[in-house]
GROMACS .gro file of C-alpha atoms in nm:
model
  287
    1MET     CA    1  -0.192  -2.368   0.810
    2ALA     CA    2   0.030  -2.302   1.125
    3ALA     CA    3   0.320  -2.495   1.227
    4SER     CA    4   0.425  -2.650   1.575
    5LYS     CA    5   0.576  -2.438   1.809
    6GLU     CA    6   0.919  -2.652   1.789
    7SER     CA    7   0.964  -2.560   1.414
    8SER     CA    8   0.796  -2.223   1.406
    9THR     CA    9   0.945  -1.889   1.335
   10TYR     CA   10   0.684  -1.662   1.456
   11GLU     CA   11   0.392  -1.667   1.714
   12PHE     CA   12   0.063  -1.511   1.713
   13VAL     CA   13   0.006  -1.223   1.944
   14GLU     CA   14  -0.316  -1.044   1.881
   15GLU     CA   15  -0.577  -0.949   1.613
   16LEU     CA   16  -0.562  -0.612   1.469
   17ALA     CA   17  -0.898  -0.437   1.435
   18GLY     CA   18  -1.021  -0.255   1.157
   19GLY     CA   19  -0.990  -0.264   0.770
   20THR     CA   20  -1.120  -0.493   0.515
   21ASN     CA   21  -0.919  -0.806   0.528
   22LEU     CA   22  -0.785  -1.010   0.801
   23ASN     CA   23  -0.516  -0.850   1.008
   24PHE     CA   24  -0.296  -0.948   1.326
   25ILE     CA   25   0.027  -0.911   1.514
   26ILE     CA   26   0.285  -1.174   1.507
   27ARG     CA   27   0.631  -1.194   1.690
   28GLU     CA   28   0.960  -1.307   1.563
   29ARG     CA   29   1.074  -1.567   1.827
   30ALA     CA   30   1.437  -1.481   1.741
   31THR     CA   31   1.459  -1.107   1.776
   32SER     CA   32   1.143  -1.020   1.928
   33ALA     CA   33   1.059  -0.781   1.643
   34VAL     CA   34   0.676  -0.736   1.584
   35TRP     CA   35   0.512  -0.749   1.246
   36ALA     CA   36   0.155  -0.685   1.115
   37CYS     CA   37   0.057  -0.976   0.912
   38LYS     CA   38  -0.218  -0.981   0.663
   39ILE     CA   39  -0.454  -1.236   0.509
   40PHE     CA   40  -0.701  -1.115   0.235
   41LYS     CA   41  -1.055  -1.220   0.276
   42ASN     CA   42  -1.273  -1.323   0.019
   43SER     CA   43  -1.499  -1.049  -0.037
   44LYS     CA   44  -1.772  -1.164  -0.266
   45SER     CA   45  -1.894  -0.821  -0.349
   46PHE     CA   46  -1.550  -0.761  -0.519
   47ALA     CA   47  -1.425  -1.083  -0.659
   48LYS     CA   48  -1.318  -1.442  -0.574
   49ASP     CA   49  -0.968  -1.437  -0.634
   50HIS     CA   50  -0.660  -1.197  -0.514
   51ALA     CA   51  -0.389  -1.401  -0.622
   52ASP     CA   52  -0.139  -1.149  -0.681
   53LEU     CA   53  -0.222  -0.875  -0.384
   54ASN     CA   54   0.099  -0.985  -0.194
   55ASP     CA   55   0.309  -0.961  -0.496
   56ARG     CA   56   0.193  -0.598  -0.567
   57ALA     CA   57   0.278  -0.495  -0.201
   58VAL     CA   58   0.627  -0.624  -0.234
   59LEU     CA   59   0.677  -0.471  -0.560
   60ALA     CA   60   0.584  -0.122  -0.426
   61HIS     CA   61   0.827  -0.191  -0.136
   62ARG     CA   62   1.101  -0.261  -0.408
   63LEU     CA   63   1.008   0.070  -0.596
   64ALA     CA   64   0.982   0.272  -0.266
   65MET     CA   65   1.335   0.151  -0.184
   66LYS     CA   66   1.466   0.276  -0.521
   67THR     CA   67   1.302   0.607  -0.472
   68GLY     CA   68   1.326   0.678  -0.128
   69THR     CA   69   0.990   0.677  -0.032
   70CYS     CA   70   0.876   0.626   0.320
   71VAL     CA   71   0.764   0.273   0.366
   72PRO     CA   72   0.866   0.030   0.628
   73GLU     CA   73   1.024  -0.335   0.566
   74VAL     CA   74   0.807  -0.589   0.405
   75ARG     CA   75   0.863  -0.961   0.380
   76LEU     CA   76   0.670  -1.291   0.265
   77ILE     CA   77   0.685  -1.584   0.476
   78ASP     CA   78   0.522  -1.941   0.476
   79ALA     CA   79   0.241  -1.984   0.669
   80SER     CA   80   0.359  -2.270   0.820
   81GLN     CA   81   0.631  -2.052   1.000
   82VAL     CA   82   0.370  -1.920   1.234
   83ALA     CA   83   0.291  -2.138   1.541
   84PHE     CA   84  -0.015  -2.335   1.634
   85SER     CA   85  -0.156  -2.191   1.935
   86PRO     CA   86  -0.527  -2.208   2.096
   87ALA     CA   87  -0.563  -1.822   2.034
   88PHE     CA   88  -0.452  -1.847   1.691
   89ASP     CA   89  -0.661  -2.136   1.575
   90THR     CA   90  -0.971  -1.971   1.730
   91PHE     CA   91  -0.878  -1.631   1.568
   92LEU     CA   92  -0.865  -1.800   1.203
   93THR     CA   93  -1.155  -2.026   1.264
   94ARG     CA   94  -1.370  -1.701   1.306
   95TYR     CA   95  -1.298  -1.587   0.946
   96ALA     CA   96  -1.257  -1.924   0.775
   97GLU     CA   97  -1.573  -1.883   0.568
   98ASP     CA   98  -1.461  -1.568   0.393
   99THR     CA   99  -1.095  -1.553   0.400
  100ILE     CA  100  -0.856  -1.696   0.148
  101MET     CA  101  -0.607  -1.904   0.346
  102GLN     CA  102  -0.301  -1.846   0.149
  103ARG     CA  103   0.035  -2.043   0.167
  104LYS     CA  104   0.229  -1.703   0.176
  105LEU     CA  105   0.156  -1.444   0.428
  106LEU     CA  106   0.265  -1.029   0.405
  107LEU     CA  107   0.426  -0.901   0.672
  108GLU     CA  108   0.510  -0.539   0.738
  109GLU     CA  109   0.747  -0.391   1.034
  110PHE     CA  110   0.483  -0.273   1.280
  111GLY     CA  111   0.576  -0.011   1.539
  112GLY     CA  112   0.430   0.328   1.642
  113LEU     CA  113   0.073   0.476   1.584
  114ALA     CA  114  -0.154   0.490   1.320
  115LEU     CA  115  -0.166   0.858   1.165
  116GLU     CA  116  -0.521   0.915   1.269
  117ASN     CA  117  -0.425   0.808   1.654
  118PHE     CA  118  -0.128   1.001   1.646
  119LEU     CA  119  -0.313   1.332   1.555
  120LYS     CA  120  -0.529   1.274   1.870
  121ILE     CA  121  -0.201   1.344   2.083
  122ALA     CA  122  -0.002   1.570   1.869
  123LYS     CA  123   0.015   1.806   1.586
  124LEU     CA  124   0.111   1.734   1.236
  125SER     CA  125   0.399   1.957   1.234
  126LYS     CA  126   0.555   1.716   1.484
  127ILE     CA  127   0.632   1.452   1.223
  128ARG     CA  128   1.014   1.498   1.140
  129ASN     CA  129   0.971   1.397   0.767
  130LEU     CA  130   0.643   1.553   0.704
  131GLU     CA  131   0.798   1.696   0.354
  132GLN     CA  132   0.877   1.330   0.267
  133VAL     CA  133   0.548   1.206   0.374
  134LEU     CA  134   0.343   1.481   0.164
  135HIS     CA  135   0.591   1.363  -0.153
  136ASN     CA  136   0.426   1.022  -0.087
  137LEU     CA  137   0.161   1.150  -0.321
  138VAL     CA  138   0.363   1.133  -0.602
  139PHE     CA  139   0.498   0.757  -0.540
  140ASN     CA  140   0.132   0.680  -0.508
  141VAL     CA  141   0.026   0.835  -0.820
  142TRP     CA  142   0.299   0.684  -1.013
  143ILE     CA  143   0.237   0.330  -0.906
  144GLY     CA  144  -0.103   0.358  -0.912
  145ASN     CA  145  -0.201   0.353  -0.555
  146TYR     CA  146  -0.556   0.523  -0.480
  147ASP     CA  147  -0.634   0.412  -0.151
  148SER     CA  148  -0.452   0.597   0.090
  149LYS     CA  149  -0.598   0.658   0.422
  150GLU     CA  150  -0.513   0.818   0.775
  151HIS     CA  151  -0.447   0.428   0.918
  152ASP     CA  152  -0.206   0.369   0.619
  153TYR     CA  153   0.044   0.574   0.783
  154VAL     CA  154   0.243   0.506   1.088
  155VAL     CA  155   0.439   0.731   1.304
  156ASN     CA  156   0.693   0.567   1.516
  157ASN     CA  157   0.863   0.668   1.845
  158ASP     CA  158   1.114   0.877   1.656
  159LEU     CA  159   0.843   1.064   1.495
  160ILE     CA  160   0.933   0.931   1.148
  161CYS     CA  161   0.640   0.857   0.925
  162HIS     CA  162   0.588   0.545   0.731
  163SER     CA  163   0.338   0.467   0.446
  164ILE     CA  164   0.195   0.123   0.455
  165ASP     CA  165  -0.027  -0.091   0.282
  166TYR     CA  166  -0.004  -0.131  -0.082
  167SER     CA  167  -0.177  -0.434  -0.225
  168LEU     CA  168  -0.431  -0.246  -0.383
  169THR     CA  169  -0.199  -0.085  -0.629
  170GLY     CA  170  -0.125  -0.078  -1.016
  171PRO     CA  171  -0.312  -0.247  -1.334
  172GLY     CA  172  -0.481  -0.573  -1.424
  173PHE     CA  173  -0.814  -0.565  -1.246
  174VAL     CA  174  -1.015  -0.417  -1.567
  175ASP     CA  175  -0.960  -0.472  -1.933
  176ASP     CA  176  -0.787  -0.136  -1.984
  177TYR     CA  177  -0.455  -0.160  -1.805
  178SER     CA  178  -0.385   0.227  -1.784
  179LEU     CA  179  -0.659   0.223  -1.504
  180SER     CA  180  -0.567   0.142  -1.147
  181ILE     CA  181  -0.754  -0.027  -0.887
  182GLY     CA  182  -0.843   0.152  -0.554
  183ALA     CA  183  -1.035   0.244  -0.285
  184TYR     CA  184  -1.384   0.035  -0.272
  185PHE     CA  185  -1.237  -0.188  -0.558
  186GLN     CA  186  -1.312   0.083  -0.807
  187THR     CA  187  -1.103   0.198  -1.115
  188TYR     CA  188  -0.903   0.519  -1.117
  189ASP     CA  189  -0.770   0.731  -1.397
  190PHE     CA  190  -0.420   0.880  -1.400
  191ASP     CA  191  -0.534   1.147  -1.625
  192ASN     CA  192  -0.853   1.254  -1.430
  193VAL     CA  193  -0.737   1.494  -1.173
  194THR     CA  194  -1.032   1.447  -0.923
  195ASP     CA  195  -0.871   1.069  -0.882
  196THR     CA  196  -0.557   1.192  -0.787
  197GLY     CA  197  -0.678   1.295  -0.429
  198TRP     CA  198  -0.739   0.952  -0.338
  199ALA     CA  199  -0.353   0.909  -0.358
  200ILE     CA  200  -0.292   1.070  -0.019
  201ALA     CA  201  -0.473   1.056   0.328
  202ASP     CA  202  -0.739   1.362   0.367
  203VAL     CA  203  -0.542   1.495   0.667
  204LEU     CA  204  -0.243   1.513   0.454
  205LEU     CA  205  -0.439   1.609   0.165
  206ASP     CA  206  -0.548   1.923   0.384
  207GLU     CA  207  -0.193   2.015   0.464
  208ILE     CA  208  -0.104   2.049   0.088
  209LYS     CA  209  -0.426   2.275   0.035
  210HIS     CA  210  -0.349   2.476   0.328
  211LYS     CA  211   0.021   2.554   0.205
  212ARG     CA  212  -0.109   2.584  -0.171
  213TYR     CA  213   0.203   2.371  -0.296
  214THR     CA  214   0.274   2.360  -0.662
  215VAL     CA  215   0.441   2.098  -0.861
  216ASP     CA  216   0.751   2.258  -0.785
  217PHE     CA  217   0.735   2.144  -0.428
  218PHE     CA  218   0.684   1.777  -0.553
  219HIS     CA  219   0.992   1.808  -0.775
  220PRO     CA  220   1.270   1.620  -0.556
  221LEU     CA  221   1.067   1.282  -0.597
  222ILE     CA  222   0.925   1.349  -0.944
  223SER     CA  223   1.277   1.375  -1.091
  224VAL     CA  224   1.384   1.072  -0.918
  225ILE     CA  225   1.102   0.874  -1.064
  226GLU     CA  226   1.175   1.032  -1.409
  227GLY     CA  227   1.534   0.888  -1.373
  228LEU     CA  228   1.477   0.539  -1.320
  229ASP     CA  229   1.536   0.353  -1.638
  230ALA     CA  230   1.369   0.054  -1.776
  231ASP     CA  231   1.636  -0.189  -1.632
  232THR     CA  232   1.576  -0.064  -1.295
  233ILE     CA  233   1.228  -0.104  -1.306
  234LYS     CA  234   1.222  -0.444  -1.443
  235ASP     CA  235   1.461  -0.552  -1.198
  236ALA     CA  236   1.208  -0.495  -0.931
  237PHE     CA  237   0.984  -0.741  -1.088
  238LYS     CA  238   1.198  -1.055  -1.023
  239GLY     CA  239   1.039  -1.335  -0.868
  240LEU     CA  240   0.683  -1.174  -0.886
  241ASN     CA  241   0.380  -1.258  -1.078
  242PHE     CA  242   0.100  -1.032  -1.161
  243TYR     CA  243  -0.232  -1.130  -1.337
  244ARG     CA  244  -0.536  -0.982  -1.518
  245PHE     CA  245  -0.790  -1.004  -1.214
  246GLY     CA  246  -0.989  -1.309  -1.205
  247THR     CA  247  -0.763  -1.501  -1.449
  248THR     CA  248  -0.433  -1.696  -1.487
  249ALA     CA  249  -0.337  -1.453  -1.769
  250ARG     CA  250   0.028  -1.300  -1.685
  251ILE     CA  251   0.034  -0.946  -1.715
  252ASN     CA  252   0.418  -0.866  -1.587
  253ALA     CA  253   0.484  -0.695  -1.931
  254ALA     CA  254   0.208  -0.456  -1.926
  255TYR     CA  255   0.271  -0.369  -1.575
  256ILE     CA  256   0.622  -0.265  -1.655
  257GLU     CA  257   0.495  -0.041  -1.937
  258PHE     CA  258   0.229   0.089  -1.721
  259LEU     CA  259   0.501   0.220  -1.492
  260LEU     CA  260   0.706   0.330  -1.758
  261ALA     CA  261   0.440   0.529  -1.911
  262ARG     CA  262   0.319   0.681  -1.600
  263LYS     CA  263   0.673   0.819  -1.495
  264GLU     CA  264   0.694   1.001  -1.850
  265LYS     CA  265   0.368   1.182  -1.779
  266LEU     CA  266   0.385   1.200  -1.393
  267ARG     CA  267   0.537   1.582  -1.376
  268SER     CA  268   0.234   1.689  -1.602
  269ALA     CA  269  -0.023   1.498  -1.416
  270VAL     CA  270   0.064   1.625  -1.069
  271ASN     CA  271   0.089   1.963  -1.192
  272ALA     CA  272  -0.254   1.979  -1.349
  273TRP     CA  273  -0.374   1.847  -0.994
  274CYS     CA  274  -0.222   2.154  -0.847
  275GLU     CA  275  -0.366   2.371  -1.079
  276ALA     CA  276  -0.701   2.243  -1.032
  277HIS     CA  277  -0.639   2.311  -0.646
  278TYR     CA  278  -0.594   1.957  -0.522
  279PRO     CA  279  -0.947   1.810  -0.606
  280LYS     CA  280  -1.069   1.462  -0.463
  281GLY     CA  281  -1.364   1.327  -0.642
  282LYS     CA  282  -1.652   1.145  -0.447
  283ARG     CA  283  -1.678   0.768  -0.468
  284ILE     CA  284  -1.957   0.551  -0.321
  285PRO     CA  285  -1.859   0.222  -0.194
  286GLY     CA  286  -2.018  -0.068  -0.384
  287ILE     CA  287  -2.088   0.133  -0.695
   0.00000   0.00000   0.00000
């Protein structure tokens, strides 16, 4: 899987603890830039194959760039670009039995503190782009990202917060393409206000509740998304492939329709959630 030291672009630094998947830090040799890398584990309680989760994360990043959503840089690299080292080999060997060793690895620009750790030393109000971060709810609801937790937001040294981890996003995991996959690998319904609360971390949800925001607060991002035309959305799909979960059936066309339909109903969905006083339904892992 790994390349020789002479031919490699990146080198293994250390494991990142926490999370369901295999997460670690690598360093780009030419620039010394640090990246978080993810390899998806083969969790038998969920499914055997996560064939398109990297592409889903890349799509979310492209759509975020088109809407001004706060996300870090994302890239896909070939696994052969990571140098072999005894530490990297030991790390991979520990997870070989339950990990899908992919040819392509997903990288996200790494820097700063996870929001949950940042809040141990500073107040939420210290985040300079807090309003933009709260608007992230709208983006997540639109693309169908219902797995948003405190460690899915990172605050950098400039006190700018970014939203990360967009692999569990969009349709295709069930026969009904109007539903999204989310936390605990369960389905989430755009039309169910109690599911909407899963599209933002709890501490940010508490801030929205405290300020009693109405749909007008979220208007700027809703308006941007409503203004995206079909060609702009289709352009984000170039070079990416999406599948009905557990099959080789391509669903790119259905995925595009999923986004087009949701952007037309986005304002009413966010408004219904606000008027219902920002609910978040209960979910039980594995059920």
